[in-house]
Tab-separated table of C-alpha atoms in Angstrom:
chain	number	residue	atom	x	y	z
A	18	UNK	CA	-15.226	-30.230	3.741
A	19	UNK	CA	-12.303	-27.904	3.197
A	20	UNK	CA	-8.957	-29.632	3.352
A	21	UNK	CA	-6.984	-26.915	5.387
A	22	UNK	CA	-8.800	-24.371	7.884
A	23	UNK	CA	-7.800	-22.556	10.638
A	24	UNK	CA	-7.016	-24.061	13.998
A	25	UNK	CA	-8.461	-22.072	17.102
A	26	UNK	CA	-5.818	-21.477	20.347
A	27	UNK	CA	-7.018	-20.535	23.612
A	28	UNK	CA	-4.125	-17.653	24.410
A	29	UNK	CA	-4.084	-14.230	26.263
A	30	UNK	CA	-5.124	-11.101	24.541
A	31	UNK	CA	-1.346	-9.669	24.340
A	32	UNK	CA	-0.134	-12.589	22.281
A	33	UNK	CA	-2.674	-12.039	19.691
A	34	UNK	CA	-2.199	-8.421	19.970
A	35	UNK	CA	1.461	-8.749	19.266
A	36	UNK	CA	0.968	-11.541	16.028
A	37	UNK	CA	-1.309	-8.554	14.749
A	38	UNK	CA	1.261	-5.984	15.499
A	39	UNK	CA	3.640	-8.249	13.507
A	40	UNK	CA	1.376	-8.388	10.440
A	41	UNK	CA	1.323	-4.436	10.454
A	42	UNK	CA	4.970	-4.516	10.037
A	43	UNK	CA	4.642	-6.815	7.156
A	44	UNK	CA	2.244	-4.763	5.640
A	45	UNK	CA	4.399	-1.643	6.230
A	46	UNK	CA	7.446	-3.152	4.869
A	47	UNK	CA	5.309	-4.371	1.639
A	48	UNK	CA	4.089	-1.207	0.730
A	49	UNK	CA	7.401	0.864	1.825
A	50	UNK	CA	9.322	-1.134	-0.961
A	51	UNK	CA	6.687	-1.005	-3.504
A	52	UNK	CA	6.005	2.939	-3.304
A	53	UNK	CA	9.776	3.853	-4.047
A	54	UNK	CA	9.447	2.077	-7.311
A	55	UNK	CA	6.098	2.181	-8.481
A	56	UNK	CA	5.572	6.026	-8.928
A	57	UNK	CA	8.637	6.078	-11.270
A	58	UNK	CA	7.587	3.179	-13.375
A	59	UNK	CA	6.128	5.490	-15.777
A	60	UNK	CA	9.084	8.046	-15.887
A	61	UNK	CA	11.423	4.837	-16.393
A	62	UNK	CA	9.415	3.359	-19.305
A	63	UNK	CA	9.404	6.877	-21.006
A	64	UNK	CA	13.261	7.091	-20.635
A	65	UNK	CA	13.126	3.718	-22.522
A	66	UNK	CA	11.514	5.572	-25.297
A	67	UNK	CA	8.327	3.861	-25.184
A	68	UNK	CA	5.090	5.931	-26.204
A	69	UNK	CA	2.590	6.444	-23.789
A	70	UNK	CA	0.057	4.061	-25.521
A	71	UNK	CA	2.814	1.334	-25.700
A	72	UNK	CA	3.435	1.893	-22.197
A	73	UNK	CA	-0.126	1.420	-21.050
A	74	UNK	CA	-0.168	-1.936	-23.367
A	75	UNK	CA	3.024	-3.136	-20.789
A	76	UNK	CA	1.401	-1.765	-17.745
A	77	UNK	CA	-1.511	-3.947	-18.588
A	78	UNK	CA	0.476	-7.099	-18.579
A	79	UNK	CA	0.513	-6.931	-14.849
A	80	UNK	CA	-3.137	-6.427	-14.371
A	81	UNK	CA	-3.944	-9.566	-16.569
A	82	UNK	CA	-1.367	-11.942	-14.572
A	83	UNK	CA	-3.248	-10.292	-11.620
A	84	UNK	CA	-6.836	-11.096	-12.902
A	85	UNK	CA	-5.855	-14.575	-13.486
A	86	UNK	CA	-3.976	-15.308	-10.017
A	87	UNK	CA	-5.468	-13.461	-7.621
A	88	UNK	CA	-8.208	-15.748	-7.147
A	89	UNK	CA	-6.231	-18.536	-7.492
A	90	UNK	CA	-3.817	-17.479	-5.074
A	91	UNK	CA	-6.419	-16.438	-2.461
A	92	UNK	CA	-8.115	-19.808	-2.751
A	93	UNK	CA	-4.704	-21.698	-2.232
A	94	UNK	CA	-4.362	-19.795	0.781
A	95	UNK	CA	-7.611	-20.864	2.084
A	96	UNK	CA	-6.458	-24.432	1.481
A	97	UNK	CA	-2.408	-24.644	2.373
A	98	UNK	CA	-2.526	-22.094	4.988
A	99	UNK	CA	-1.504	-18.499	5.246
A	100	UNK	CA	2.079	-18.835	6.085
A	101	UNK	CA	3.081	-20.731	3.262
A	102	UNK	CA	1.124	-18.743	0.924
A	103	UNK	CA	2.538	-15.649	2.290
A	104	UNK	CA	6.174	-16.635	2.072
A	105	UNK	CA	5.824	-17.672	-1.343
A	106	UNK	CA	4.191	-14.561	-2.536
A	107	UNK	CA	6.828	-12.239	-0.911
A	108	UNK	CA	9.709	-14.106	-2.163
A	109	UNK	CA	8.718	-14.372	-5.684
A	110	UNK	CA	7.626	-10.583	-5.604
A	111	UNK	CA	11.094	-9.846	-4.578
A	112	UNK	CA	12.540	-12.047	-7.463
A	113	UNK	CA	10.480	-9.871	-9.894
A	114	UNK	CA	11.487	-6.625	-8.395
A	115	UNK	CA	15.256	-7.727	-8.667
A	116	UNK	CA	14.654	-8.369	-12.338
A	117	UNK	CA	13.220	-4.847	-12.665
A	118	UNK	CA	16.612	-3.755	-11.210
A	119	UNK	CA	17.693	-5.475	-15.190
A	120	UNK	CA	15.250	-3.543	-17.185
A	121	UNK	CA	17.374	-1.686	-19.605
A	122	UNK	CA	14.830	-1.985	-22.321
A	123	UNK	CA	10.927	-2.470	-22.835
A	124	UNK	CA	11.240	-6.568	-23.412
A	125	UNK	CA	13.220	-6.886	-20.006
A	126	UNK	CA	10.682	-4.584	-18.451
A	127	UNK	CA	7.764	-7.060	-19.465
A	128	UNK	CA	9.638	-9.600	-18.205
A	129	UNK	CA	10.232	-8.299	-14.830
A	130	UNK	CA	6.525	-7.600	-14.456
A	131	UNK	CA	5.431	-11.405	-14.736
A	132	UNK	CA	6.340	-12.715	-11.364
A	133	UNK	CA	5.195	-9.695	-9.414
A	134	UNK	CA	1.951	-9.814	-11.524
A	135	UNK	CA	1.543	-13.602	-10.617
A	136	UNK	CA	2.662	-13.562	-6.734
A	137	UNK	CA	2.086	-9.873	-5.471
A	138	UNK	CA	-0.799	-10.688	-3.212
A	139	UNK	CA	0.963	-10.490	0.143
A	140	UNK	CA	-1.500	-7.721	1.257
A	141	UNK	CA	-4.535	-9.577	0.645
A	142	UNK	CA	-3.440	-12.514	2.262
A	143	UNK	CA	-2.677	-10.515	5.330
A	144	UNK	CA	-5.917	-9.062	5.541
A	145	UNK	CA	-7.626	-12.496	4.913
A	146	UNK	CA	-5.527	-13.599	8.159
A	147	UNK	CA	-6.565	-10.667	10.206
A	148	UNK	CA	-10.268	-11.381	9.187
A	149	UNK	CA	-9.800	-15.059	10.518
A	150	UNK	CA	-8.341	-13.425	13.849
A	151	UNK	CA	-11.017	-10.828	14.900
A	152	UNK	CA	-14.838	-10.579	14.956
A	153	UNK	CA	-17.162	-8.883	12.324
A	154	UNK	CA	-17.478	-5.901	14.538
A	155	UNK	CA	-13.841	-5.396	14.990
A	156	UNK	CA	-13.149	-6.155	11.267
A	157	UNK	CA	-13.197	-2.807	9.646
A	158	UNK	CA	-11.092	-1.163	12.812
A	159	UNK	CA	-8.120	-3.708	12.335
A	160	UNK	CA	-8.360	-3.719	8.573
A	161	UNK	CA	-7.946	0.047	9.024
A	162	UNK	CA	-5.232	0.132	11.095
A	163	UNK	CA	-3.492	-2.496	8.862
A	164	UNK	CA	-4.071	0.012	6.036
A	165	UNK	CA	-2.561	2.750	8.092
A	166	UNK	CA	0.334	0.731	9.072
A	167	UNK	CA	0.984	-0.167	5.462
A	168	UNK	CA	0.062	3.232	4.237
A	169	UNK	CA	3.085	4.428	6.253
A	170	UNK	CA	5.287	2.768	3.968
A	171	UNK	CA	4.698	5.087	1.219
A	172	UNK	CA	5.438	8.005	3.998
A	173	UNK	CA	9.030	7.010	3.498
A	174	UNK	CA	9.249	5.093	0.095
A	175	UNK	CA	8.572	7.860	-2.402
A	176	UNK	CA	11.072	10.192	-0.835
A	177	UNK	CA	13.770	7.552	-0.852
A	178	UNK	CA	12.812	6.875	-4.546
A	179	UNK	CA	12.905	10.359	-5.642
A	180	UNK	CA	16.313	11.064	-4.015
A	181	UNK	CA	17.669	7.684	-5.645
A	182	UNK	CA	16.283	8.318	-9.101
A	183	UNK	CA	18.150	11.401	-8.885
A	184	UNK	CA	21.510	9.404	-8.884
A	185	UNK	CA	23.094	7.713	-11.968
A	186	UNK	CA	21.152	4.326	-12.319
A	187	UNK	CA	19.054	5.398	-9.518
A	188	UNK	CA	15.914	3.388	-10.996
A	189	UNK	CA	17.861	0.464	-10.924
A	190	UNK	CA	19.013	1.007	-7.520
A	191	UNK	CA	15.793	1.681	-5.953
A	192	UNK	CA	14.646	-1.547	-7.723
A	193	UNK	CA	17.526	-3.851	-6.012
A	194	UNK	CA	16.707	-2.061	-2.640
A	195	UNK	CA	12.968	-2.956	-3.187
A	196	UNK	CA	13.765	-6.473	-3.702
A	197	UNK	CA	15.920	-6.502	-0.591
A	198	UNK	CA	13.231	-5.133	1.431
A	199	UNK	CA	10.965	-8.009	0.327
A	200	UNK	CA	13.805	-10.776	1.479
A	201	UNK	CA	13.568	-8.941	4.717
A	202	UNK	CA	9.962	-9.071	4.848
A	203	UNK	CA	9.805	-12.680	4.255
A	204	UNK	CA	12.186	-13.217	7.193
A	205	UNK	CA	9.923	-11.218	9.305
A	206	UNK	CA	6.771	-13.864	8.231
A	207	UNK	CA	9.138	-16.758	8.790
A	208	UNK	CA	10.089	-15.761	12.739
A	209	UNK	CA	6.282	-15.126	13.542
A	210	UNK	CA	4.958	-17.279	16.180
A	211	UNK	CA	2.866	-19.296	13.739
A	212	UNK	CA	3.411	-22.942	15.661
A	213	UNK	CA	3.083	-21.680	19.212
A	214	UNK	CA	0.565	-24.327	19.844
A	215	UNK	CA	0.254	-24.551	23.362
A	216	UNK	CA	-3.277	-24.869	23.783
A	217	UNK	CA	-3.909	-26.347	20.395
A	218	UNK	CA	-5.586	-29.189	21.614
A	219	UNK	CA	-8.184	-27.328	23.419
A	220	UNK	CA	-10.416	-27.381	20.659
A	221	UNK	CA	-11.041	-26.438	16.770
A	222	UNK	CA	-13.888	-24.847	15.184
A	223	UNK	CA	-14.220	-23.288	11.896
A	224	UNK	CA	-12.722	-20.069	10.156
A	225	UNK	CA	-14.200	-16.684	11.209
A	226	UNK	CA	-15.709	-17.979	14.467
A	227	UNK	CA	-14.806	-16.266	17.786
A	228	UNK	CA	-15.472	-16.921	21.264
A	229	UNK	CA	-14.529	-15.742	25.030
A	230	UNK	CA	-13.502	-18.142	27.527
A	231	UNK	CA	-13.126	-17.224	31.101
A	232	UNK	CA	-10.037	-14.541	30.660
A	233	UNK	CA	-8.770	-15.935	27.791
A	234	UNK	CA	-9.500	-15.052	24.420
A	235	UNK	CA	-10.347	-17.505	21.176
A	236	UNK	CA	-7.386	-16.994	18.715
A	237	UNK	CA	-7.395	-18.499	15.197
A	238	UNK	CA	-4.192	-18.899	13.850
A	239	UNK	CA	-4.198	-20.307	10.274
A	240	UNK	CA	-1.136	-22.573	10.333
A	241	UNK	CA	-2.445	-25.805	8.613
A	242	UNK	CA	-4.345	-27.220	11.602
A	243	UNK	CA	-6.805	-29.165	9.625
A	244	UNK	CA	-10.189	-30.104	10.903
A	245	UNK	CA	-10.943	-32.624	8.168
A	246	UNK	CA	-7.879	-34.229	9.253
A	247	UNK	CA	-10.013	-35.513	11.736
A	248	UNK	CA	-8.893	-37.160	14.999
A	249	UNK	CA	-10.282	-40.288	16.343
A	250	UNK	CA	-9.516	-41.671	19.782
A	251	UNK	CA	-8.338	-44.943	20.199
A	252	UNK	CA	-8.084	-47.268	23.162
A	253	UNK	CA	-5.042	-45.663	25.138
A	254	UNK	CA	-6.390	-42.021	24.765
A	255	UNK	CA	-4.102	-40.977	21.973
A	256	UNK	CA	-5.145	-39.591	18.801
A	257	UNK	CA	-5.151	-41.009	15.302
A	258	UNK	CA	-4.664	-38.555	12.155
A	259	UNK	CA	-5.531	-39.409	8.783
A	260	UNK	CA	-2.975	-38.768	6.054
A	261	UNK	CA	-2.397	-35.286	4.534
A	262	UNK	CA	-4.627	-34.639	1.411
A	263	UNK	CA	-3.116	-35.212	-2.042
A	264	UNK	CA	-2.565	-32.349	-4.406
A	265	UNK	CA	-5.381	-33.105	-6.573
A	266	UNK	CA	-7.511	-32.908	-3.344
A	267	UNK	CA	-6.198	-29.439	-2.736
A	268	UNK	CA	-6.866	-28.033	-6.425
A	269	UNK	CA	-10.322	-29.471	-6.310
A	270	UNK	CA	-10.917	-27.546	-2.905
A	271	UNK	CA	-9.367	-24.485	-4.620
A	272	UNK	CA	-12.069	-24.822	-7.616
A	273	UNK	CA	-14.962	-25.590	-5.237
A	274	UNK	CA	-14.314	-22.488	-3.505
A	275	UNK	CA	-14.093	-20.391	-6.594
A	276	UNK	CA	-17.116	-21.747	-8.280
A	277	UNK	CA	-19.257	-20.881	-5.090
A	278	UNK	CA	-18.277	-17.193	-4.968
A	279	UNK	CA	-18.600	-17.111	-8.781
A	280	UNK	CA	-22.056	-18.354	-8.517
A	281	UNK	CA	-22.939	-15.884	-5.679
A	282	UNK	CA	-24.724	-12.467	-5.940
A	283	UNK	CA	-21.808	-10.266	-5.164
A	284	UNK	CA	-21.468	-9.043	-8.838
A	285	UNK	CA	-22.523	-5.475	-8.047
A	286	UNK	CA	-20.198	-4.980	-5.098
A	287	UNK	CA	-17.527	-5.982	-7.147
A	288	UNK	CA	-18.482	-3.922	-10.384
A	289	UNK	CA	-18.365	-0.807	-7.511
A	290	UNK	CA	-15.223	-2.043	-6.524
A	291	UNK	CA	-13.728	-2.233	-9.935
A	292	UNK	CA	-15.173	1.066	-10.937
A	293	UNK	CA	-13.584	2.770	-8.118
A	294	UNK	CA	-10.114	1.081	-8.852
A	295	UNK	CA	-9.576	2.100	-12.256
A	296	UNK	CA	-10.579	5.718	-11.060
A	297	UNK	CA	-8.025	5.728	-8.553
A	298	UNK	CA	-5.430	4.167	-10.843
A	299	UNK	CA	-6.199	6.588	-13.497
A	300	UNK	CA	-5.426	9.403	-10.686
A	301	UNK	CA	-2.197	7.800	-9.600
A	302	UNK	CA	-0.943	6.489	-13.016
A	303	UNK	CA	0.479	9.570	-14.349
A	304	UNK	CA	0.512	11.566	-11.356
A	305	UNK	CA	4.310	12.026	-11.377
A	306	UNK	CA	4.343	12.864	-14.843
A	307	UNK	CA	1.320	14.932	-15.069
A	308	UNK	CA	2.558	17.281	-12.179
A	309	UNK	CA	5.466	17.654	-13.931
A	310	UNK	CA	4.008	18.614	-17.412
A	311	UNK	CA	1.367	20.786	-15.980
A	312	UNK	CA	3.154	22.415	-13.222
A	313	UNK	CA	6.997	21.751	-14.058
A	314	UNK	CA	7.229	19.879	-10.614
A	315	UNK	CA	10.348	17.435	-10.558
A	316	UNK	CA	9.624	13.834	-9.506
A	317	UNK	CA	11.762	14.615	-6.102
A	318	UNK	CA	8.956	17.451	-4.890
A	319	UNK	CA	6.286	15.367	-6.160
A	320	UNK	CA	7.744	12.450	-3.870
A	321	UNK	CA	7.594	14.918	-0.894
A	322	UNK	CA	3.842	15.443	-1.926
A	323	UNK	CA	2.906	11.758	-2.063
A	324	UNK	CA	4.717	11.236	1.506
A	325	UNK	CA	2.476	13.908	2.709
A	326	UNK	CA	-0.687	12.321	1.433
A	327	UNK	CA	0.548	9.010	2.871
A	328	UNK	CA	0.741	10.373	6.297
A	329	UNK	CA	-2.722	11.660	6.011
A	330	UNK	CA	-3.639	8.190	4.709
A	331	UNK	CA	-2.123	6.779	7.837
A	332	UNK	CA	-4.213	9.058	10.251
A	333	UNK	CA	-7.227	8.148	8.405
A	334	UNK	CA	-6.883	4.488	9.174
A	335	UNK	CA	-6.422	5.031	12.813
A	336	UNK	CA	-9.976	6.936	12.835
A	337	UNK	CA	-11.752	4.052	11.477
A	338	UNK	CA	-13.025	2.729	14.739
A	339	UNK	CA	-14.567	6.195	15.604
A	340	UNK	CA	-15.942	6.954	12.126
A	341	UNK	CA	-17.587	3.229	12.222
A	342	UNK	CA	-19.022	4.150	15.601
A	343	UNK	CA	-20.415	7.385	14.413
A	344	UNK	CA	-22.298	5.626	11.374
A	345	UNK	CA	-23.445	2.790	13.678
A	346	UNK	CA	-21.575	0.377	12.160
A	347	UNK	CA	-23.391	0.691	8.666
A	348	UNK	CA	-20.314	0.091	6.265
A	349	UNK	CA	-22.558	0.834	3.054
A	350	UNK	CA	-23.479	4.219	4.175
A	351	UNK	CA	-19.508	5.000	5.030
A	352	UNK	CA	-18.608	3.508	1.463
A	353	UNK	CA	-21.331	5.611	-0.385
A	354	UNK	CA	-20.217	8.751	1.443
A	355	UNK	CA	-16.443	8.102	0.923
A	356	UNK	CA	-17.049	7.389	-2.541
A	357	UNK	CA	-18.886	10.531	-3.333
A	358	UNK	CA	-16.065	12.612	-1.866
A	359	UNK	CA	-13.452	10.593	-3.808
A	360	UNK	CA	-15.354	11.591	-7.035
A	361	UNK	CA	-15.421	15.323	-6.195
A	362	UNK	CA	-11.553	15.193	-5.363
A	363	UNK	CA	-10.571	13.598	-8.325
A	364	UNK	CA	-12.793	16.147	-10.350
A	365	UNK	CA	-11.164	18.976	-8.569
A	366	UNK	CA	-7.728	17.619	-9.283
A	367	UNK	CA	-8.333	17.235	-12.879
A	368	UNK	CA	-9.449	21.169	-12.889
A	369	UNK	CA	-6.903	22.025	-10.963
A	370	UNK	CA	-4.952	24.988	-12.265
A	371	UNK	CA	-2.294	25.623	-9.343
A	372	UNK	CA	-0.124	23.217	-7.537
A	373	UNK	CA	-2.154	24.122	-4.078
A	374	UNK	CA	-5.300	22.997	-5.356
A	375	UNK	CA	-3.784	19.801	-6.230
A	376	UNK	CA	-2.256	19.612	-2.829
A	377	UNK	CA	-5.919	20.349	-1.270
A	378	UNK	CA	-7.433	17.431	-3.417
A	379	UNK	CA	-4.631	14.853	-2.101
A	380	UNK	CA	-5.106	15.732	1.310
A	381	UNK	CA	-8.910	15.049	1.541
A	382	UNK	CA	-8.505	12.204	-1.184
A	383	UNK	CA	-6.209	10.061	1.423
A	384	UNK	CA	-9.209	9.977	3.926
A	385	UNK	CA	-11.762	9.257	1.465
A	386	UNK	CA	-9.752	6.331	-0.231
A	387	UNK	CA	-8.615	4.715	3.117
A	388	UNK	CA	-12.160	4.885	4.350
A	389	UNK	CA	-13.422	3.491	0.958
A	390	UNK	CA	-10.702	0.526	0.729
A	391	UNK	CA	-11.697	-0.536	4.452
A	392	UNK	CA	-15.422	-0.396	3.804
A	393	UNK	CA	-15.288	-2.538	0.319
A	394	UNK	CA	-13.394	-5.189	1.995
A	395	UNK	CA	-16.086	-5.454	4.791
A	396	UNK	CA	-18.955	-5.479	2.447
A	397	UNK	CA	-17.220	-8.352	0.556
A	398	UNK	CA	-17.087	-10.085	3.829
A	399	UNK	CA	-20.255	-9.489	5.025
A	400	UNK	CA	-22.029	-10.399	1.987
A	401	UNK	CA	-20.114	-13.216	1.022
A	402	UNK	CA	-19.180	-14.692	4.345
A	403	UNK	CA	-16.156	-15.173	6.314
A	404	UNK	CA	-15.820	-19.011	5.696
A	405	UNK	CA	-13.487	-18.566	2.516
A	406	UNK	CA	-12.028	-15.242	3.281
A	407	UNK	CA	-8.917	-15.674	1.398
A	408	UNK	CA	-10.814	-16.588	-1.860
A	409	UNK	CA	-13.308	-13.609	-1.449
A	410	UNK	CA	-10.461	-11.321	-1.132
A	411	UNK	CA	-8.852	-12.930	-3.994
A	412	UNK	CA	-11.594	-12.677	-6.196
A	413	UNK	CA	-11.905	-9.015	-5.146
A	414	UNK	CA	-8.034	-8.442	-6.065
A	415	UNK	CA	-9.100	-10.293	-9.245
A	416	UNK	CA	-11.533	-7.526	-9.802
A	417	UNK	CA	-9.027	-4.882	-9.060
A	418	UNK	CA	-6.749	-6.594	-11.382
A	419	UNK	CA	-9.439	-6.148	-14.147
A	420	UNK	CA	-8.815	-2.335	-13.254
A	421	UNK	CA	-5.433	-2.936	-13.846
A	422	UNK	CA	-5.553	-4.063	-17.329
A	423	UNK	CA	-7.856	-1.284	-18.374
A	424	UNK	CA	-6.336	1.783	-16.208
A	425	UNK	CA	-2.932	1.955	-18.120
A	426	UNK	CA	-4.681	1.418	-21.330
A	427	UNK	CA	-7.248	4.238	-20.797
A	428	UNK	CA	-4.546	6.377	-19.085
A	429	UNK	CA	-2.264	6.166	-22.158
A	430	UNK	CA	-4.894	7.172	-24.663
A	431	UNK	CA	-6.287	9.747	-22.279
A	432	UNK	CA	-2.938	11.456	-21.600
A	433	UNK	CA	-2.366	11.552	-25.714
A	434	UNK	CA	-5.154	14.262	-25.531
A	435	UNK	CA	-4.317	15.925	-22.199
A	436	UNK	CA	-2.452	15.584	-19.164
A	437	UNK	CA	-5.591	16.305	-17.248
A	438	UNK	CA	-7.424	13.185	-19.304
A	439	UNK	CA	-6.448	10.459	-17.068
A	440	UNK	CA	-8.041	12.061	-13.548
A	441	UNK	CA	-11.021	13.497	-15.516
A	442	UNK	CA	-11.839	10.253	-16.889
A	443	UNK	CA	-11.399	8.371	-13.295
A	444	UNK	CA	-13.828	11.022	-11.916
A	445	UNK	CA	-16.452	9.857	-14.641
A	446	UNK	CA	-15.981	6.179	-13.248
A	447	UNK	CA	-16.062	6.912	-9.599
A	448	UNK	CA	-19.653	8.842	-10.446
A	449	UNK	CA	-20.913	5.500	-12.390
A	450	UNK	CA	-19.873	3.640	-8.975
A	451	UNK	CA	-21.679	6.186	-6.903
A	452	UNK	CA	-24.876	5.572	-9.288
A	453	UNK	CA	-24.478	2.057	-9.047
A	454	UNK	CA	-24.569	1.904	-5.156
A	455	UNK	CA	-27.716	4.204	-5.185
A	456	UNK	CA	-29.487	1.428	-7.337
A	457	UNK	CA	-28.615	-1.382	-4.986
A	458	UNK	CA	-28.945	0.708	-1.687
A	459	UNK	CA	-31.634	-1.545	-0.161
A	460	UNK	CA	-29.851	-4.741	-0.622
A	461	UNK	CA	-26.788	-3.484	1.240
A	462	UNK	CA	-28.666	-2.056	3.876
A	463	UNK	CA	-30.473	-5.367	4.421
A	464	UNK	CA	-27.377	-7.339	4.843
A	465	UNK	CA	-25.752	-4.447	6.967
A	466	UNK	CA	-28.655	-4.922	9.382
A	467	UNK	CA	-28.607	-8.412	9.499
A	468	UNK	CA	-25.057	-8.024	10.394
A	469	UNK	CA	-25.482	-5.767	13.384
A	470	UNK	CA	-28.316	-8.174	14.659
A	471	UNK	CA	-25.498	-10.869	14.475
A	472	UNK	CA	-23.200	-8.743	16.787
C-alpha cells in the first residue's frame, strides 16, 4: 500500500469549488510568468552569438532534465502529498528564472536552465490534484478549464515580455519579474486551505474515489492524510497512529509506482503524445524568430499575435464541456479529430505566404491543441487508472520531455535549411501521430466504452 494518499473530507460543494478556483489561479500565474520569458529565449540566445545548432543543443538540456525528473517528481507527489511537492517545484523554478536574469553568456544560460529543468512540474502536479478531486466524467471539463485559466497567462505574458525586451536589459528584467511571480505563486499555494480538516474523521478512501452523501460532496484533499498509517481503536476510544514511514520507504514506493507504469501497455498513447509534442514544439520553437525572418515582424507585434492566440485557447478550454457531450464523452474521437486539425494548421503555417495566413492558422490551432491536450491527459488516466495520477502524469511529462530533447535539435537543423523548416517537419510528425491513432483505434474505443459504463 502506498505510504501517503489522499484523504476524503465531507465538505460543502462551495468549498471544493473555491479550492479548485484557487488552483486555476496557480496555473494562471505559472504560465503568465513563463510566457514572458520562453518566447524570448531563442532571440536572447541568438544575441549571445550562439549558432542555431548550438542553441538547439543548449535547449535540449532542459528536455533531458525534464525526462529524468518528471516521473520521479510525479511519483514523489503521490507519496509526500501535492502541497509539499507543489511548493518545492514552484520555489526552485523561481530560482532558475532568477538565474536566467544573470545569463550574460551561454554557460550561465545553460546553468540557469538546470533548476527549471528539474523542478518545473507545477502544472502537472496541479492537474494530478484536480484529477484527485473530481470524477472521471467531470475530469475533461475541469482539466479543460484549468488549461483555459493557465492559457490566460499567455494573453498578458507575451505582451509584457515584448514591451520589456525593448528596454535596455529588457530580457534580464523580464526574467527577474518572472522569478518574482513564481514566489507570489508559492505564497498562494501556501495559504490554500489544505489543512481545513473539519470533517477528516468521517472517512477515508483511496485516491480517485467519489461519492455523494446527503447534501454533502466527497472531497479529496491530498494533504498527507495516510491510509496506511492505520488508526487502531484502543480502550478509551482514542486513535493510535503508526510512526511516519522512513525516507527509504518513500523511495521504494516511488520506484514501485514507476515500475508499474513502465510495465503497462500505454506505450502507444505515450508515443502519440511525444509525436504531437515535438510537432507543436517545432511550431513554437522559432515562432518569434521565424515570423521576423519571413515577414519582417518585430517581437513586439509577434507578442500581440501570441496573446491573441492565447485568448482563443482560453475560450477553447471553456467549451470543452459542450464538445465532450457532443462527442458522447468519447475522448479518443475528440483527440483524433483535433490532431487531424492540428496537422492541417501547422502545414498551412509552414506554407503561408502572408502574415494573414499565419493569423488564420494560429486562430484555429489554439482550439485544436487545447482540446488535444485535455484529451491526451484524460486518455492516460483512463487507460492507466487513477490510483497514481501523479505518477501517470509524471510519465506523460517525461514523454513530453523527450520531445523537448529532440525538438530544439531538429528545429536548429531545420532552421539552417529554411525558416519554414521547423513547422513543416512538425506537420509530418503530427501526421505520424494521426496514423498511430488510426492503427490503435480498436483498443482506445474499448477503454472509452468501459469508462462510459463505469459512469
